[in-house]
PDB file of C-alpha atoms in Angstrom:
ATOM      1  CA  MET A   1       0.009  -0.006   0.024  1.00  0.00           C
ATOM      2  CA  ALA A   2       2.871   2.397   0.844  1.00  0.00           C
ATOM      3  CA  ILE A   3       4.486   1.827  -2.525  1.00  0.00           C
ATOM      4  CA  ARG A   4       1.217   2.594  -4.291  1.00  0.00           C
ATOM      5  CA  HIS A   5       1.006   5.963  -2.410  1.00  0.00           C
ATOM      6  CA  PHE A   6       4.643   6.642  -3.256  1.00  0.00           C
ATOM      7  CA  PHE A   7       3.989   6.268  -6.995  1.00  0.00           C
ATOM      8  CA  LEU A   8       0.836   8.294  -6.857  1.00  0.00           C
ATOM      9  CA  LEU A   9       2.673  11.121  -5.058  1.00  0.00           C
ATOM     10  CA  LEU A  10       5.607  10.859  -7.561  1.00  0.00           C
ATOM     11  CA  GLY A  11       3.136  11.022 -10.483  1.00  0.00           C
ATOM     12  CA  LEU A  12       1.506  14.116  -9.024  1.00  0.00           C
ATOM     13  CA  LEU A  13       4.837  15.797  -8.527  1.00  0.00           C
ATOM     14  CA  LEU A  14       5.906  15.151 -12.083  1.00  0.00           C
ATOM     15  CA  VAL A  15       2.665  16.561 -13.490  1.00  0.00           C
ATOM     16  CA  GLN A  16       2.955  19.630 -11.286  1.00  0.00           C
ATOM     17  CA  SER A  17       6.613  20.213 -12.387  1.00  0.00           C
ATOM     18  CA  GLU A  18       5.660  19.902 -16.054  1.00  0.00           C
ATOM     19  CA  ALA A  19       2.980  22.451 -15.518  1.00  0.00           C
ATOM     20  CA  VAL A  20       5.423  24.843 -13.919  1.00  0.00           C
ATOM     21  CA  LEU A  21       7.911  24.413 -16.800  1.00  0.00           C
ATOM     22  CA  ALA A  22       5.072  24.995 -19.321  1.00  0.00           C
ATOM     23  CA  GLU A  23       3.970  28.106 -17.453  1.00  0.00           C
ATOM     24  CA  GLY A  24       7.595  29.406 -17.328  1.00  0.00           C
ATOM     25  CA  ASN A  25       8.025  28.907 -21.079  1.00  0.00           C
ATOM     26  CA  SER A  26       4.620  30.526 -21.809  1.00  0.00           C
ATOM     27  CA  THR A  27       5.812  33.944 -20.494  1.00  0.00           C
ATOM     28  CA  TYR A  28       9.451  33.757 -21.737  1.00  0.00           C
ATOM     29  CA  LYS A  29      10.153  36.434 -24.351  1.00  0.00           C
ATOM     30  CA  LEU A  30      12.397  35.299 -27.213  1.00  0.00           C
ATOM     31  CA  GLY A  31      15.555  37.181 -28.202  1.00  0.00           C
ATOM     32  CA  SER A  32      18.575  36.949 -30.448  1.00  0.00           C
ATOM     33  CA  GLY A  33      20.624  33.869 -29.907  1.00  0.00           C
ATOM     34  CA  ASP A  34      17.695  31.631 -28.721  1.00  0.00           C
ATOM     35  CA  VAL A  35      17.311  28.291 -30.440  1.00  0.00           C
ATOM     36  CA  ILE A  36      13.742  27.148 -31.188  1.00  0.00           C
ATOM     37  CA  ARG A  37      12.011  24.107 -32.629  1.00  0.00           C
ATOM     38  CA  ILE A  38       8.976  24.462 -34.826  1.00  0.00           C
ATOM     39  CA  ASN A  39       6.666  21.574 -35.523  1.00  0.00           C
ATOM     40  CA  VAL A  40       3.775  21.645 -37.943  1.00  0.00           C
ATOM     41  CA  PHE A  41       1.841  18.400 -37.424  1.00  0.00           C
ATOM     42  CA  GLY A  42       1.867  16.269 -40.549  1.00  0.00           C
ATOM     43  CA  GLU A  43       4.126  18.666 -42.477  1.00  0.00           C
ATOM     44  CA  PRO A  44       7.795  17.595 -42.167  1.00  0.00           C
ATOM     45  CA  ASP A  45       8.817  20.284 -44.816  1.00  0.00           C
ATOM     46  CA  LEU A  46       7.488  22.964 -42.550  1.00  0.00           C
ATOM     47  CA  SER A  47       8.966  21.599 -39.308  1.00  0.00           C
ATOM     48  CA  PHE A  48      12.441  22.530 -38.092  1.00  0.00           C
ATOM     49  CA  GLN A  49      14.361  20.805 -35.356  1.00  0.00           C
ATOM     50  CA  GLU A  50      16.602  23.825 -34.660  1.00  0.00           C
ATOM     51  CA  LEU A  51      16.326  27.426 -35.665  1.00  0.00           C
ATOM     52  CA  ARG A  52      18.681  30.004 -34.079  1.00  0.00           C
ATOM     53  CA  LEU A  53      17.259  33.572 -33.945  1.00  0.00           C
ATOM     54  CA  THR A  54      19.472  36.147 -35.673  1.00  0.00           C
ATOM     55  CA  ASP A  55      21.034  39.159 -33.988  1.00  0.00           C
ATOM     56  CA  ALA A  56      17.869  41.033 -34.895  1.00  0.00           C
ATOM     57  CA  GLY A  57      15.703  38.365 -33.234  1.00  0.00           C
ATOM     58  CA  THR A  58      14.265  37.068 -36.515  1.00  0.00           C
ATOM     59  CA  PHE A  59      14.240  33.790 -38.520  1.00  0.00           C
ATOM     60  CA  SER A  60      13.241  32.877 -42.053  1.00  0.00           C
ATOM     61  CA  TYR A  61      10.229  30.573 -42.611  1.00  0.00           C
ATOM     62  CA  PRO A  62       8.792  29.013 -45.820  1.00  0.00           C
ATOM     63  CA  PHE A  63       5.793  30.857 -47.409  1.00  0.00           C
ATOM     64  CA  ILE A  64       5.997  33.521 -44.699  1.00  0.00           C
ATOM     65  CA  GLY A  65       9.495  34.976 -45.060  1.00  0.00           C
ATOM     66  CA  GLU A  66      11.219  36.833 -42.235  1.00  0.00           C
ATOM     67  CA  VAL A  67       9.501  36.334 -38.842  1.00  0.00           C
ATOM     68  CA  ARG A  68      10.172  38.812 -36.022  1.00  0.00           C
ATOM     69  CA  ALA A  69      10.384  36.702 -32.881  1.00  0.00           C
ATOM     70  CA  LYS A  70      12.233  39.081 -30.533  1.00  0.00           C
ATOM     71  CA  GLY A  71      10.020  40.109 -27.602  1.00  0.00           C
ATOM     72  CA  LYS A  72       7.359  37.479 -28.387  1.00  0.00           C
ATOM     73  CA  THR A  73       6.495  34.234 -26.578  1.00  0.00           C
ATOM     74  CA  ALA A  74       6.580  30.829 -28.211  1.00  0.00           C
ATOM     75  CA  ALA A  75       2.748  30.750 -28.049  1.00  0.00           C
ATOM     76  CA  GLU A  76       2.577  34.058 -29.928  1.00  0.00           C
ATOM     77  CA  ILE A  77       4.912  32.700 -32.680  1.00  0.00           C
ATOM     78  CA  GLU A  78       2.754  29.516 -32.873  1.00  0.00           C
ATOM     79  CA  LYS A  79      -0.325  31.582 -33.415  1.00  0.00           C
ATOM     80  CA  MET A  80       1.273  33.836 -35.994  1.00  0.00           C
ATOM     81  CA  ILE A  81       2.616  30.955 -38.080  1.00  0.00           C
ATOM     82  CA  ALA A  82      -0.658  29.026 -37.932  1.00  0.00           C
ATOM     83  CA  GLU A  83      -2.623  32.137 -38.981  1.00  0.00           C
ATOM     84  CA  LYS A  84      -0.281  32.844 -41.975  1.00  0.00           C
ATOM     85  CA  LEU A  85      -0.331  29.213 -43.162  1.00  0.00           C
ATOM     86  CA  ASN A  86      -4.071  28.728 -42.694  1.00  0.00           C
ATOM     87  CA  GLY A  87      -6.209  28.925 -45.777  1.00  0.00           C
ATOM     88  CA  GLU A  88      -3.776  29.563 -48.656  1.00  0.00           C
ATOM     89  CA  PHE A  89      -1.202  26.887 -47.753  1.00  0.00           C
ATOM     90  CA  LEU A  90      -2.871  24.515 -45.209  1.00  0.00           C
ATOM     91  CA  VAL A  91      -6.213  23.745 -43.679  1.00  0.00           C
ATOM     92  CA  ASP A  92      -6.283  24.263 -39.897  1.00  0.00           C
ATOM     93  CA  PRO A  93      -2.513  23.858 -39.263  1.00  0.00           C
ATOM     94  CA  ARG A  94      -1.336  22.594 -35.797  1.00  0.00           C
ATOM     95  CA  VAL A  95       1.867  24.448 -34.976  1.00  0.00           C
ATOM     96  CA  SER A  96       4.061  24.056 -31.844  1.00  0.00           C
ATOM     97  CA  VAL A  97       7.086  26.172 -30.973  1.00  0.00           C
ATOM     98  CA  SER A  98       9.450  25.310 -28.122  1.00  0.00           C
ATOM     99  CA  VAL A  99      12.647  26.846 -26.814  1.00  0.00           C
ATOM    100  CA  LEU A 100      15.513  24.365 -27.141  1.00  0.00           C
ATOM    101  CA  GLN A 101      18.360  26.604 -25.960  1.00  0.00           C
ATOM    102  CA  TYR A 102      18.173  29.971 -24.205  1.00  0.00           C
ATOM    103  CA  ARG A 103      20.619  32.816 -24.995  1.00  0.00           C
ATOM    104  CA  GLU A 104      23.593  33.210 -22.736  1.00  0.00           C
ATOM    105  CA  PHE A 105      23.989  35.403 -19.743  1.00  0.00           C
ATOM    106  CA  TYR A 106      27.324  37.114 -19.075  1.00  0.00           C
ATOM    107  CA  ILE A 107      29.314  37.495 -15.853  1.00  0.00           C
ATOM    108  CA  SER A 108      32.430  39.710 -15.444  1.00  0.00           C
ATOM    109  CA  GLY A 109      34.560  41.169 -12.695  1.00  0.00           C
ATOM    110  CA  GLU A 110      35.770  39.292  -9.681  1.00  0.00           C
ATOM    111  CA  VAL A 111      34.934  35.671 -10.655  1.00  0.00           C
ATOM    112  CA  LYS A 112      37.337  32.966 -11.592  1.00  0.00           C
ATOM    113  CA  GLU A 113      36.160  32.358 -15.085  1.00  0.00           C
ATOM    114  CA  PRO A 114      34.322  35.410 -16.503  1.00  0.00           C
ATOM    115  CA  GLY A 115      32.387  35.029 -19.745  1.00  0.00           C
ATOM    116  CA  GLY A 116      29.113  33.934 -21.289  1.00  0.00           C
ATOM    117  CA  TYR A 117      27.234  30.904 -19.921  1.00  0.00           C
ATOM    118  CA  PRO A 118      24.100  29.086 -21.077  1.00  0.00           C
ATOM    119  CA  TYR A 119      20.982  30.234 -19.274  1.00  0.00           C
ATOM    120  CA  GLN A 120      19.130  27.588 -17.231  1.00  0.00           C
ATOM    121  CA  PRO A 121      15.504  28.143 -16.013  1.00  0.00           C
ATOM    122  CA  GLY A 122      15.413  29.096 -12.283  1.00  0.00           C
ATOM    123  CA  LEU A 123      18.981  30.550 -12.353  1.00  0.00           C
ATOM    124  CA  THR A 124      19.953  32.801  -9.426  1.00  0.00           C
ATOM    125  CA  LEU A 125      23.058  34.918  -8.990  1.00  0.00           C
ATOM    126  CA  ARG A 126      24.438  32.358  -6.495  1.00  0.00           C
ATOM    127  CA  ARG A 127      24.259  29.660  -9.160  1.00  0.00           C
ATOM    128  CA  ALA A 128      25.603  31.913 -11.925  1.00  0.00           C
ATOM    129  CA  ILE A 129      28.633  32.606  -9.741  1.00  0.00           C
ATOM    130  CA  ALA A 130      29.165  28.836  -9.222  1.00  0.00           C
ATOM    131  CA  LEU A 131      28.953  28.312 -12.972  1.00  0.00           C
ATOM    132  CA  SER A 132      31.782  30.816 -13.428  1.00  0.00           C
ATOM    133  CA  GLY A 133      34.060  29.040 -10.998  1.00  0.00           C
ATOM    134  CA  GLY A 134      33.224  31.051  -7.886  1.00  0.00           C
ATOM    135  CA  LEU A 135      34.331  34.424  -6.535  1.00  0.00           C
ATOM    136  CA  THR A 136      37.911  35.512  -6.366  1.00  0.00           C
ATOM    137  CA  GLU A 137      39.536  36.495  -3.117  1.00  0.00           C
ATOM    138  CA  LEU A 138      38.999  40.212  -3.885  1.00  0.00           C
ATOM    139  CA  ALA A 139      35.314  39.950  -4.731  1.00  0.00           C
ATOM    140  CA  SER A 140      32.696  41.993  -2.936  1.00  0.00           C
ATOM    141  CA  LYS A 141      29.410  40.208  -2.139  1.00  0.00           C
ATOM    142  CA  SER A 142      27.570  43.559  -1.738  1.00  0.00           C
ATOM    143  CA  ARG A 143      28.864  45.426  -4.856  1.00  0.00           C
ATOM    144  CA  ILE A 144      27.158  43.388  -7.519  1.00  0.00           C
ATOM    145  CA  THR A 145      25.194  44.943 -10.402  1.00  0.00           C
ATOM    146  CA  ILE A 146      23.088  43.438 -13.201  1.00  0.00           C
ATOM    147  CA  ILE A 147      22.169  45.085 -16.534  1.00  0.00           C
ATOM    148  CA  ARG A 148      18.996  43.425 -17.741  1.00  0.00           C
ATOM    149  CA  ASP A 149      18.834  42.474 -21.392  1.00  0.00           C
ATOM    150  CA  GLN A 150      15.172  43.551 -21.441  1.00  0.00           C
ATOM    151  CA  ASP A 151      16.012  47.093 -20.122  1.00  0.00           C
ATOM    152  CA  PRO A 152      16.194  49.452 -23.065  1.00  0.00           C
ATOM    153  CA  ASN A 153      18.079  52.090 -20.844  1.00  0.00           C
ATOM    154  CA  ARG A 154      20.664  49.486 -19.808  1.00  0.00           C
ATOM    155  CA  THR A 155      20.576  50.749 -16.283  1.00  0.00           C
ATOM    156  CA  PRO A 156      22.683  48.773 -13.776  1.00  0.00           C
ATOM    157  CA  GLU A 157      20.630  47.488 -10.767  1.00  0.00           C
ATOM    158  CA  LYS A 158      22.004  46.310  -7.437  1.00  0.00           C
ATOM    159  CA  ALA A 159      21.758  42.567  -6.820  1.00  0.00           C
ATOM    160  CA  ASN A 160      22.191  40.023  -4.059  1.00  0.00           C
ATOM    161  CA  LEU A 161      22.994  36.315  -4.236  1.00  0.00           C
ATOM    162  CA  ASP A 162      19.292  35.317  -4.500  1.00  0.00           C
ATOM    163  CA  THR A 163      18.544  37.688  -7.430  1.00  0.00           C
ATOM    164  CA  PRO A 164      17.082  35.823 -10.432  1.00  0.00           C
ATOM    165  CA  ILE A 165      19.104  35.923 -13.567  1.00  0.00           C
ATOM    166  CA  TYR A 166      17.563  35.960 -17.079  1.00  0.00           C
ATOM    167  CA  PRO A 167      18.932  35.184 -20.535  1.00  0.00           C
ATOM    168  CA  GLY A 168      21.062  38.022 -21.885  1.00  0.00           C
ATOM    169  CA  ASP A 169      21.681  39.591 -18.473  1.00  0.00           C
ATOM    170  CA  SER A 170      25.119  41.074 -17.780  1.00  0.00           C
ATOM    171  CA  ILE A 171      26.447  40.665 -14.273  1.00  0.00           C
ATOM    172  CA  ASN A 172      29.396  42.584 -12.894  1.00  0.00           C
ATOM    173  CA  ILE A 173      31.065  41.776  -9.533  1.00  0.00           C
ATOM    174  CA  ASP A 174      33.288  44.537  -8.197  1.00  0.00           C
ATOM    175  CA  GLN A 175      36.230  44.327  -5.902  1.00  0.00           C
ATOM    176  CA  GLY A 176      35.646  44.703  -2.144  1.00  0.00           C
ATOM    177  CA  PHE A 177      37.442  47.318  -0.144  1.00  0.00           C
ATOM    178  CA  PHE A 178      39.588  46.170   2.750  1.00  0.00           C
TER     179      PHE A 178
END
């Protein structure tokens, strides 16, 4: 009986985690460097396993041409492609778009291995520092700034170790004063 409850609980947790992932992807805004997959059910010639968005945040698609994806969600791209293919090219097309690879975030300053790193959903500054090899001996834990990729003014904002990190963010860790 206990094993049965264990598997039931495990199944519920898996369903819940998939719902959270789907919800997270539904609000994610695409940008240059993201890699997406497009699937049109029953149409292999219109399905693409990997498409990297250009520096302008666009990609080229058959019958439609250049598609502006920057700032749009995967669901918005699905709807746009389905609407443009419907009628003239296909009858009631079923389109799905998913993000395969997020654009990088960047970390500089007093970390052991500064540079660009692949974004991972749920990333915090603490984990970003760990990915970059950790802090140097001179690093300040209180003088950390982030420039958000989505901020058109590129204004640095103060951050702490629990601050969420998003694709395209630029993190700078200053030296501490002794």
